[in-house]
Short mmCIF file of C-alpha atoms in Angstrom, two decimals:
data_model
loop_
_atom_site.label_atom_id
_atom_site.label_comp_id
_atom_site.label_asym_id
_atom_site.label_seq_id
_atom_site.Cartn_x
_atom_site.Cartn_y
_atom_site.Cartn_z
CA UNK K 1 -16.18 128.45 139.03
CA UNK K 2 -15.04 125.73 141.45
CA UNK K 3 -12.08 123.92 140.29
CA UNK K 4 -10.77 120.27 141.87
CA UNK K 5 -7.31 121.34 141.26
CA UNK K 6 -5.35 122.25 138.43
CA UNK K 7 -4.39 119.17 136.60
CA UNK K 8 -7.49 117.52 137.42
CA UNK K 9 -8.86 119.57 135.01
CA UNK K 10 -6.39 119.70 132.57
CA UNK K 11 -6.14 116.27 132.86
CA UNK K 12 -9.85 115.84 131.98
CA UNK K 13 -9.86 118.27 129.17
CA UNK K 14 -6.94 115.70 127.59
CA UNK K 15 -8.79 112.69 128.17
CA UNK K 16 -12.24 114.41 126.72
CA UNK K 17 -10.10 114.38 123.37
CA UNK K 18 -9.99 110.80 123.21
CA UNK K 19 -12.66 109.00 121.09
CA UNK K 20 -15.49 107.92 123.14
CA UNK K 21 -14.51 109.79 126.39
CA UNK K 22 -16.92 112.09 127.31
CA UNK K 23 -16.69 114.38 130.86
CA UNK K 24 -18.59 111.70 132.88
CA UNK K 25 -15.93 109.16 131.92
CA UNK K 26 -12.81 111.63 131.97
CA UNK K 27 -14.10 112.23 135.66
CA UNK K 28 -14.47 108.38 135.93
CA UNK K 29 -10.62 107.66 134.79
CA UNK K 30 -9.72 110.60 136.72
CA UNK K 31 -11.09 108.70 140.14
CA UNK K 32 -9.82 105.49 139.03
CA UNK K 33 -6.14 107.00 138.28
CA UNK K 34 -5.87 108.33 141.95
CA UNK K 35 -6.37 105.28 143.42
CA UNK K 36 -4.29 102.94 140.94
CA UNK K 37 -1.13 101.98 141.70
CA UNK K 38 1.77 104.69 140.91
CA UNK K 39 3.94 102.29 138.77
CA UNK K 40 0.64 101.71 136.65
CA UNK K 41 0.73 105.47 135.92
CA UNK K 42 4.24 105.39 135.47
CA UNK K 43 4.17 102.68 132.67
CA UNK K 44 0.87 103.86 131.33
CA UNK K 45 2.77 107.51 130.49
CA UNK K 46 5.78 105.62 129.43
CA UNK K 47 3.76 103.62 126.82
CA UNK K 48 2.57 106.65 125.35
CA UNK K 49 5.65 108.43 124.77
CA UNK K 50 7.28 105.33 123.69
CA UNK K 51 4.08 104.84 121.15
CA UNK K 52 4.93 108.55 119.94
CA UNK K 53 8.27 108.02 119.31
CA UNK K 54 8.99 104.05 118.21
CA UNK K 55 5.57 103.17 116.62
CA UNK K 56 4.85 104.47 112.86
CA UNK K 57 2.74 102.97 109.68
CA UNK K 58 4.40 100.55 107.27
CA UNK K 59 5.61 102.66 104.23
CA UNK K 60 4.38 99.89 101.94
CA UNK K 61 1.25 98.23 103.63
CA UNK K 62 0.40 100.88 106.48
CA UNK K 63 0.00 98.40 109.01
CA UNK K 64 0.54 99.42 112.25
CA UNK K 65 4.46 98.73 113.09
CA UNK K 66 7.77 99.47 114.81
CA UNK K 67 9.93 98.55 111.68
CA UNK K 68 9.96 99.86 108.46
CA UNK K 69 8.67 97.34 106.31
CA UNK K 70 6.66 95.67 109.09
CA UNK K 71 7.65 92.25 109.61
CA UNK K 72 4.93 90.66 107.15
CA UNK K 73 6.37 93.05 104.48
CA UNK K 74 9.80 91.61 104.84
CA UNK K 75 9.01 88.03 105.64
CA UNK K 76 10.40 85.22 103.16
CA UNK K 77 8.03 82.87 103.70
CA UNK K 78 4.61 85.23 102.84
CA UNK K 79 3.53 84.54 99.48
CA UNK K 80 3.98 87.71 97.54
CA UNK K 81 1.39 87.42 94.85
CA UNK K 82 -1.73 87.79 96.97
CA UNK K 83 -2.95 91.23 98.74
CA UNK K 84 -5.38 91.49 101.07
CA UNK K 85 -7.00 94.48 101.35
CA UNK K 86 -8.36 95.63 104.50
CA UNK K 87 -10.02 98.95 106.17
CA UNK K 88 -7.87 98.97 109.56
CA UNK K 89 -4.72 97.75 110.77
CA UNK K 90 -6.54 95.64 113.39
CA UNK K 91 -8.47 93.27 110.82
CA UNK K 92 -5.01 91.79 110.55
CA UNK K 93 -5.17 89.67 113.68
CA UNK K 94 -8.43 87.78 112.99
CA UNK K 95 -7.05 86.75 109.62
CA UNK K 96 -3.52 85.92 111.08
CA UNK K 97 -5.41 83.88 113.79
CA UNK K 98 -7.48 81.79 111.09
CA UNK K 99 -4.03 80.29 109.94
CA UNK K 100 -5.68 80.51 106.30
CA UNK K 101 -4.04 83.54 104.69
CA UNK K 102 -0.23 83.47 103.92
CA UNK K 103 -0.16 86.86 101.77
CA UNK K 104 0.23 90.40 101.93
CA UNK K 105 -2.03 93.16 103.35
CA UNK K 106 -2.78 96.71 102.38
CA UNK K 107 -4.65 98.54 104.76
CA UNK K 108 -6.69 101.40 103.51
CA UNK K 109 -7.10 103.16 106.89
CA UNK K 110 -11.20 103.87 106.93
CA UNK K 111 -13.64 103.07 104.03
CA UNK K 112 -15.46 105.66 101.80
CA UNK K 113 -18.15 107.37 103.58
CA UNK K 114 -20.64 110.29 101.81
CA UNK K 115 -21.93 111.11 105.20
CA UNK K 116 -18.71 110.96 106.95
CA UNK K 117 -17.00 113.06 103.85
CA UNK K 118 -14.29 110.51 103.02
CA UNK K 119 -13.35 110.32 99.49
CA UNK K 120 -10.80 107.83 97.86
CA UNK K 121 -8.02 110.68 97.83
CA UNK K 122 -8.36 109.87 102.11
CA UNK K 123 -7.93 105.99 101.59
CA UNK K 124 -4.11 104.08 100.92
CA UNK K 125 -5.50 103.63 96.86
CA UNK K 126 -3.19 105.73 95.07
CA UNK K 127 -0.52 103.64 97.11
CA UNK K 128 -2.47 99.98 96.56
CA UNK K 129 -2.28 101.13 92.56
CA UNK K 130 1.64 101.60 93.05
CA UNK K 131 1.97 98.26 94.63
CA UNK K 132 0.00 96.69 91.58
CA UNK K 133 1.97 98.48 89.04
CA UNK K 134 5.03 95.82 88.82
CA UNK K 135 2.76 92.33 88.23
CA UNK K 136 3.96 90.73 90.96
CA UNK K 137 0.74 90.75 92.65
CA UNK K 138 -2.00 88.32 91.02
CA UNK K 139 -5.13 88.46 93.32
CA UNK K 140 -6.70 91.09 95.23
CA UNK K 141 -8.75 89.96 97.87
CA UNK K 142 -11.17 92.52 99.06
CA UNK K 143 -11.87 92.41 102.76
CA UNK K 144 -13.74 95.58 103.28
CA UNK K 145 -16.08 95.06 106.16
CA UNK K 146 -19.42 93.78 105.16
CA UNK K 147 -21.21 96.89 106.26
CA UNK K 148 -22.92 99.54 103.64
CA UNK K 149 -19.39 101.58 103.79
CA UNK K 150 -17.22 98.88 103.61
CA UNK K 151 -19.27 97.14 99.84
CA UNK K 152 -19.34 100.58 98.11
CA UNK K 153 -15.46 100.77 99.59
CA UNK K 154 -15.12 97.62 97.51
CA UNK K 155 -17.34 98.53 94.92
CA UNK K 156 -14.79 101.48 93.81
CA UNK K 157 -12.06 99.43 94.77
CA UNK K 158 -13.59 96.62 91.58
CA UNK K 159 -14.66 99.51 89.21
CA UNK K 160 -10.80 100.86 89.55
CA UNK K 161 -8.64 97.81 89.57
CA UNK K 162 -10.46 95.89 87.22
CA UNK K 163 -8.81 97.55 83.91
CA UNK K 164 -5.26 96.60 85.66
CA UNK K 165 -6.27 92.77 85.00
CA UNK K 166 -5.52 91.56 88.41
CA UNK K 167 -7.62 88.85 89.41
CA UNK K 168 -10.23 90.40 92.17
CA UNK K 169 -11.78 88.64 95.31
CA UNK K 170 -13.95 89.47 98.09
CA UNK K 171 -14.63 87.71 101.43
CA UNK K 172 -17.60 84.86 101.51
CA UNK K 173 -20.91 86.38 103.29
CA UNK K 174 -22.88 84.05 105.23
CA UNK K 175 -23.71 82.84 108.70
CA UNK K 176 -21.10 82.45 110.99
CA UNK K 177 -19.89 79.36 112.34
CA UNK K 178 -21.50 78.44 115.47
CA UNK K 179 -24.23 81.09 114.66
CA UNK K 180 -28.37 80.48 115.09
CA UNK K 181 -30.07 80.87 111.69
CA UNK K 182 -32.75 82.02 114.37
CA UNK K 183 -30.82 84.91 114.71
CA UNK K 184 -29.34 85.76 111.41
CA UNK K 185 -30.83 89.01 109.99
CA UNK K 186 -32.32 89.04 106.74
CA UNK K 187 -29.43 90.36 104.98
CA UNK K 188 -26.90 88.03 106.20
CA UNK K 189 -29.32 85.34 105.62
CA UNK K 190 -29.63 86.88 101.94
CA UNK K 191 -26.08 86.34 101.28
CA UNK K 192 -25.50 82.61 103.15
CA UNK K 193 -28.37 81.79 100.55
CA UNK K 194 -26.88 83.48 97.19
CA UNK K 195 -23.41 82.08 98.12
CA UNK K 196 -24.94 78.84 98.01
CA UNK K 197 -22.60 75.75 97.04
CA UNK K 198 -22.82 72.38 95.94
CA UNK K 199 -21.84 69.76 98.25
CA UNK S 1 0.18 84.72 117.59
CA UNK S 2 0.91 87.74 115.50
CA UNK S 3 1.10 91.07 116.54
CA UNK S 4 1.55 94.88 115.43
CA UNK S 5 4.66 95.45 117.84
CA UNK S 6 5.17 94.88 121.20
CA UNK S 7 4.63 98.68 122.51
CA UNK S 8 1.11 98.82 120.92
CA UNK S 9 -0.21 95.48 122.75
CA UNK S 10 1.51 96.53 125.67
CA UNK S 11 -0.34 99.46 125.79
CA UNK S 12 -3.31 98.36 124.63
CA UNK S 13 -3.08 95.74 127.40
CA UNK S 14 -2.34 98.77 129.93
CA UNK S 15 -5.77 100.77 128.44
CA UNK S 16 -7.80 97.55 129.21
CA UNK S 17 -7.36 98.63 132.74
CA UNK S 18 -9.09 101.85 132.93
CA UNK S 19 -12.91 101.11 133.57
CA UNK S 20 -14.86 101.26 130.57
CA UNK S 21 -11.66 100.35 128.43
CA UNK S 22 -11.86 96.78 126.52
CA UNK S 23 -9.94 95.28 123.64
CA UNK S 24 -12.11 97.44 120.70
CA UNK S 25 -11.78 100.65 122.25
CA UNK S 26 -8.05 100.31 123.36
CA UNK S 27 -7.54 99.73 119.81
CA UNK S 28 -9.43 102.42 118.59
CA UNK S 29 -7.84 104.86 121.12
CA UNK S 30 -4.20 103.78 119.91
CA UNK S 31 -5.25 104.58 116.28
CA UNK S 32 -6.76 108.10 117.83
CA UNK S 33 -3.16 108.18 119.54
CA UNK S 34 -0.90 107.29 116.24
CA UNK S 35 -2.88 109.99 114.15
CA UNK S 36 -2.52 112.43 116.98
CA UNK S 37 -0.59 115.79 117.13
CA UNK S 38 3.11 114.37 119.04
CA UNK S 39 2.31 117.10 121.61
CA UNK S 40 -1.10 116.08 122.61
CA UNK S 41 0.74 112.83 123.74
CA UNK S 42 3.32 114.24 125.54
CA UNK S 43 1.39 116.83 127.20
CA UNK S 44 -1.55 113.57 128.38
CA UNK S 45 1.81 111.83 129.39
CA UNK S 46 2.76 114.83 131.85
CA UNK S 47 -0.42 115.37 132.82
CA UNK S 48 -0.56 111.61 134.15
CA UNK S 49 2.73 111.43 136.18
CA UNK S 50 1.47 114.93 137.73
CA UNK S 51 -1.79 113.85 138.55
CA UNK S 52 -0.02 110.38 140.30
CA UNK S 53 2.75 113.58 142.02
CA UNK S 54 0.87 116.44 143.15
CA UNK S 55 -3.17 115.15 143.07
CA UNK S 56 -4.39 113.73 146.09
CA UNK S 57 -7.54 113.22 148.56
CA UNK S 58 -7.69 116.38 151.24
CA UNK S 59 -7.17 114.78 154.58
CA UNK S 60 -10.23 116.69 156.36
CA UNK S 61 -12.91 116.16 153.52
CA UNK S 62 -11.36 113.15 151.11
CA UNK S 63 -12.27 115.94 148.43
CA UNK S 64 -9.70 115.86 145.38
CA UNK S 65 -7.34 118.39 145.97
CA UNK S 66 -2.80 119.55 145.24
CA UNK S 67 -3.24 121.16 148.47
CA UNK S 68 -4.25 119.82 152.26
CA UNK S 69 -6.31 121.25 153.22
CA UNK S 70 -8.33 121.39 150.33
CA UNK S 71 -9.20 125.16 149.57
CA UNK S 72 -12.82 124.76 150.55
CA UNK S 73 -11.61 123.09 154.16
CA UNK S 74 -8.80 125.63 154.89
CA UNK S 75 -11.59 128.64 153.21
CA UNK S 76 -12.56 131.20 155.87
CA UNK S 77 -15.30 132.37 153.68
CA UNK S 78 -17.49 128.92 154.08
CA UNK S 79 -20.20 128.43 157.34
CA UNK S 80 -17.87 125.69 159.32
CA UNK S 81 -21.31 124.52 160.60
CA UNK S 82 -22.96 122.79 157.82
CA UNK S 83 -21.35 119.43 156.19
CA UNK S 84 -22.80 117.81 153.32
CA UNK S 85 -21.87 114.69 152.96
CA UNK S 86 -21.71 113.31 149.23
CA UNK S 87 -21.01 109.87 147.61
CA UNK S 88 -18.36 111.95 144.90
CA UNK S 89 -15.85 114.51 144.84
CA UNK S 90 -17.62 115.33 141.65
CA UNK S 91 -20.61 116.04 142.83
CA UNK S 92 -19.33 119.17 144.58
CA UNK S 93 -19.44 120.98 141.14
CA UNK S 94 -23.06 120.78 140.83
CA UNK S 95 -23.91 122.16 143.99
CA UNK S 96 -21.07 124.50 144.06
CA UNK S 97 -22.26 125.86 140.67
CA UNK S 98 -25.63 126.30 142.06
CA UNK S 99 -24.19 129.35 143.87
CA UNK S 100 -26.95 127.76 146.70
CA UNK S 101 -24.47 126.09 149.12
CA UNK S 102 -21.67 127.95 150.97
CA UNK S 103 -21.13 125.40 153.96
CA UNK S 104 -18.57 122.27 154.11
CA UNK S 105 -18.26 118.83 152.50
CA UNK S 106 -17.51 115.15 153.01
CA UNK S 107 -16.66 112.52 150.44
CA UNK S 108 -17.87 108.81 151.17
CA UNK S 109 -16.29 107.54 148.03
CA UNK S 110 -18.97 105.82 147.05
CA UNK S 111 -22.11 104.33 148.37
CA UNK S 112 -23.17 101.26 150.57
CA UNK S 113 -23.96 98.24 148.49
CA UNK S 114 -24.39 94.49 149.42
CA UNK S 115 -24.34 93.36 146.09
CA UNK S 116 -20.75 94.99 145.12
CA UNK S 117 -19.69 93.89 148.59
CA UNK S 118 -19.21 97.98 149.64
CA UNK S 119 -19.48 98.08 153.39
CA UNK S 120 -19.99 100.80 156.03
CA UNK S 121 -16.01 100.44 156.39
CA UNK S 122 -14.98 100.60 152.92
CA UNK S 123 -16.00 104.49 153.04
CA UNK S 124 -15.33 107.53 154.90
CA UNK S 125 -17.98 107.31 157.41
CA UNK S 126 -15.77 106.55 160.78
CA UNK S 127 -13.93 109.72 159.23
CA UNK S 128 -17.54 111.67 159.32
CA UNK S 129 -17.88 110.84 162.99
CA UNK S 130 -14.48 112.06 163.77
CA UNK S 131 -15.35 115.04 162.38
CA UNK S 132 -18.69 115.81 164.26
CA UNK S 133 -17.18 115.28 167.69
CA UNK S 134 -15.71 118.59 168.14
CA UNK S 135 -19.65 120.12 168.03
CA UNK S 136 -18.63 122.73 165.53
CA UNK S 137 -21.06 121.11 163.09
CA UNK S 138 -24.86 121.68 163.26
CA UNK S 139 -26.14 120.32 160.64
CA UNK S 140 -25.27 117.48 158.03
CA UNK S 141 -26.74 117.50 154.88
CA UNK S 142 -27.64 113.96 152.94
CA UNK S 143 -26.55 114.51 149.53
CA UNK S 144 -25.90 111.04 148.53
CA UNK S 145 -27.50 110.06 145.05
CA UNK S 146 -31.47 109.42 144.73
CA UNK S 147 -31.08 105.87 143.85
CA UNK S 148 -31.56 102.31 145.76
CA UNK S 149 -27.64 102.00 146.49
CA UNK S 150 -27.83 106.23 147.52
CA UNK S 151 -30.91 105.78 149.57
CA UNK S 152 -29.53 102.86 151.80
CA UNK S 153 -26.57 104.69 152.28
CA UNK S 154 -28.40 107.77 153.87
CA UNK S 155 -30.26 105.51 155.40
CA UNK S 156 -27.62 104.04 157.52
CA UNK S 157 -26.34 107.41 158.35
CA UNK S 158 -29.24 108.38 159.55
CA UNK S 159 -29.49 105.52 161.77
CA UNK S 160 -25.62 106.26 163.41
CA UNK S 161 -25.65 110.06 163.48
CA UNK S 162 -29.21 110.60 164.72
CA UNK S 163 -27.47 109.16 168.73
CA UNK S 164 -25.19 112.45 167.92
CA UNK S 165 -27.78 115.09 168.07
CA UNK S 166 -27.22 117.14 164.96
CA UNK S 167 -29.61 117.89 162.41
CA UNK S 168 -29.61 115.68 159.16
CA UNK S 169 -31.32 116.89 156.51
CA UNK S 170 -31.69 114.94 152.87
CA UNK S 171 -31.79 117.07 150.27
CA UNK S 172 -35.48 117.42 148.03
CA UNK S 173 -36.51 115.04 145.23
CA UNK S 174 -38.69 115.72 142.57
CA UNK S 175 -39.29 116.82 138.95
CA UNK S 176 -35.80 118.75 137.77
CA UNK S 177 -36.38 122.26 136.87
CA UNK S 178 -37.38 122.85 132.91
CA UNK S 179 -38.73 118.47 133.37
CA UNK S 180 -41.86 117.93 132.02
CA UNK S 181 -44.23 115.77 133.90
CA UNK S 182 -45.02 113.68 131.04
CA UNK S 183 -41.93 112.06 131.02
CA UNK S 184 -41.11 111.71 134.89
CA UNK S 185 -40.78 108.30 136.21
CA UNK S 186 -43.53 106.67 138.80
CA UNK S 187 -41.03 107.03 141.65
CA UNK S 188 -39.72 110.51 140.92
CA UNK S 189 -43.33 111.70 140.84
CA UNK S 190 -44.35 110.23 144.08
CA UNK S 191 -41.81 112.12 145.69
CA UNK S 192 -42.54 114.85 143.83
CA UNK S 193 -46.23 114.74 145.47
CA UNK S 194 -45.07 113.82 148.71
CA UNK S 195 -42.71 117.00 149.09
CA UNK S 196 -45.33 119.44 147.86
CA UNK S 197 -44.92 122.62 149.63
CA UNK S 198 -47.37 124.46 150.81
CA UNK S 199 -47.40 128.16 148.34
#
């Protein structure tokens, strides 16, 4: 079969691995790469090798980091008896950016899925129990996306921390700020109704 | 503003680059990236600076090629008097798979379009006339893409090669092989009527 050359198609075959990245869009990077500048190329290849070696998962929250604890872990002025609990390392950012959390996070890498075959034994919860084990920690706030994964991910998370006596939290439901109630689907307008409060 | 550590936004940053690549999907990639196997990364790393060392466009054709001529070019196997002249290096597998097709090629890189601002001198087309002058070439073969942007393009070449004497040809449109009529679209079928063959 006809070939471009070599490590065009090797190069695909790599890229294909990525999520999302299919042979159209491998072919599509491909063309892109060989006209972008060489010292894009250069950096881009540097960045991954330097992602392989220098960036790792906190050993105590498993956020994403290049120090071990990640800076939130170690900071002073975090207040060390909440924990946030979160699916992926990412949902950090919009809750750093709200200026309205000071605690810690624990990031449980995915939620539980049936379908997708994830059980608890995949998830960061034998490590969240550790962290619970000493007292220190007085709330758990559960922010678990609210998506059908992401409540029964909470749901376990309630049925298995609730004997420890930690107070237990989850995020507030509604319509989001600047949002059309025109718009808002009937679940979401479900839950802006039930969590209702007096003004 | 907080963030997971510098080499992760700075690649993440470099990701949002690649067409197709935002914010979400850079970050999803780097988690595909942390959880990967340390020599997938190296060997997409390698892959990258060869591609930018040894991959470029052949000279004759603009096909993508680690060799220049490109082997099809420099091939003493192929009919030197047939070009056809395609918006994509990738659309040389197609027709080279279709084991129907044994002349030349030329790469546009791309297609005439107005609205992107893609002119007549933004692809190879003063490279396609440099190539017919020697008379070695009989016939050139429209293979750009059956769309609006595809069309116009042969259209125009028609126009500036037709003063040259050699043959153009466009190649057929119709209902694909194993397509059921049910499902073809207005357009597809009028061509498909108006390039009925005689049996």
């Amino acid at each position: 079969m006809f070939e471009h050359a070599p490590t065009v198609e090797h190069l695909i075959k790599l890229l294909r691995r990525l999520p999302g990245i299919g042979t159209k869009s491998g072919q599509r990077l491909v063309s892109f790469l060989l006209k972008a500048d060489p010292r894009y190329i250069e950096d881009l290849a540097k960045s991954l090798i330097e992602l392989r070696e220098k960036v790792f998962y906190c050993s105590t929250c498993f956020n994403i980091t290049d120090s071990d604890p990640c800076s939130i872990c170690r900071s002073e002025k975090r207040d060390r008896s909440v924990l946030c609990v979160l699916e992926n390392p990412y949902d950090i950012i919009p809750i750093e950016k709200s200026n309205s959390y000071n605690g810690l996070y624990h990031i449980l890498h995915g939620h539980l899925s049936p379908i997708e075959g994830i059980t608890p034994a995949d998830l960061k919860i034998k490590e969240l129990l550790g962290r619970l084990k000493n007292g220190e920690i007085e709330e758990v706030i559960l922010a678990t996306n609210p998506t059908v994964d992401g409540e029964s991910t909470a749901h376990y998370l309630v049925n298995i921390l609730k004997p420890l006596g930690v107070k237990l939290t989850r995020i507030a439901m509604g319509i989001p700020v600047g949002g059309d109630l025109e718009y808002a689907d009937e679940n979401t307008m479900a839950k802006a109704l039930g969590g209702r409060r007096e003004i």
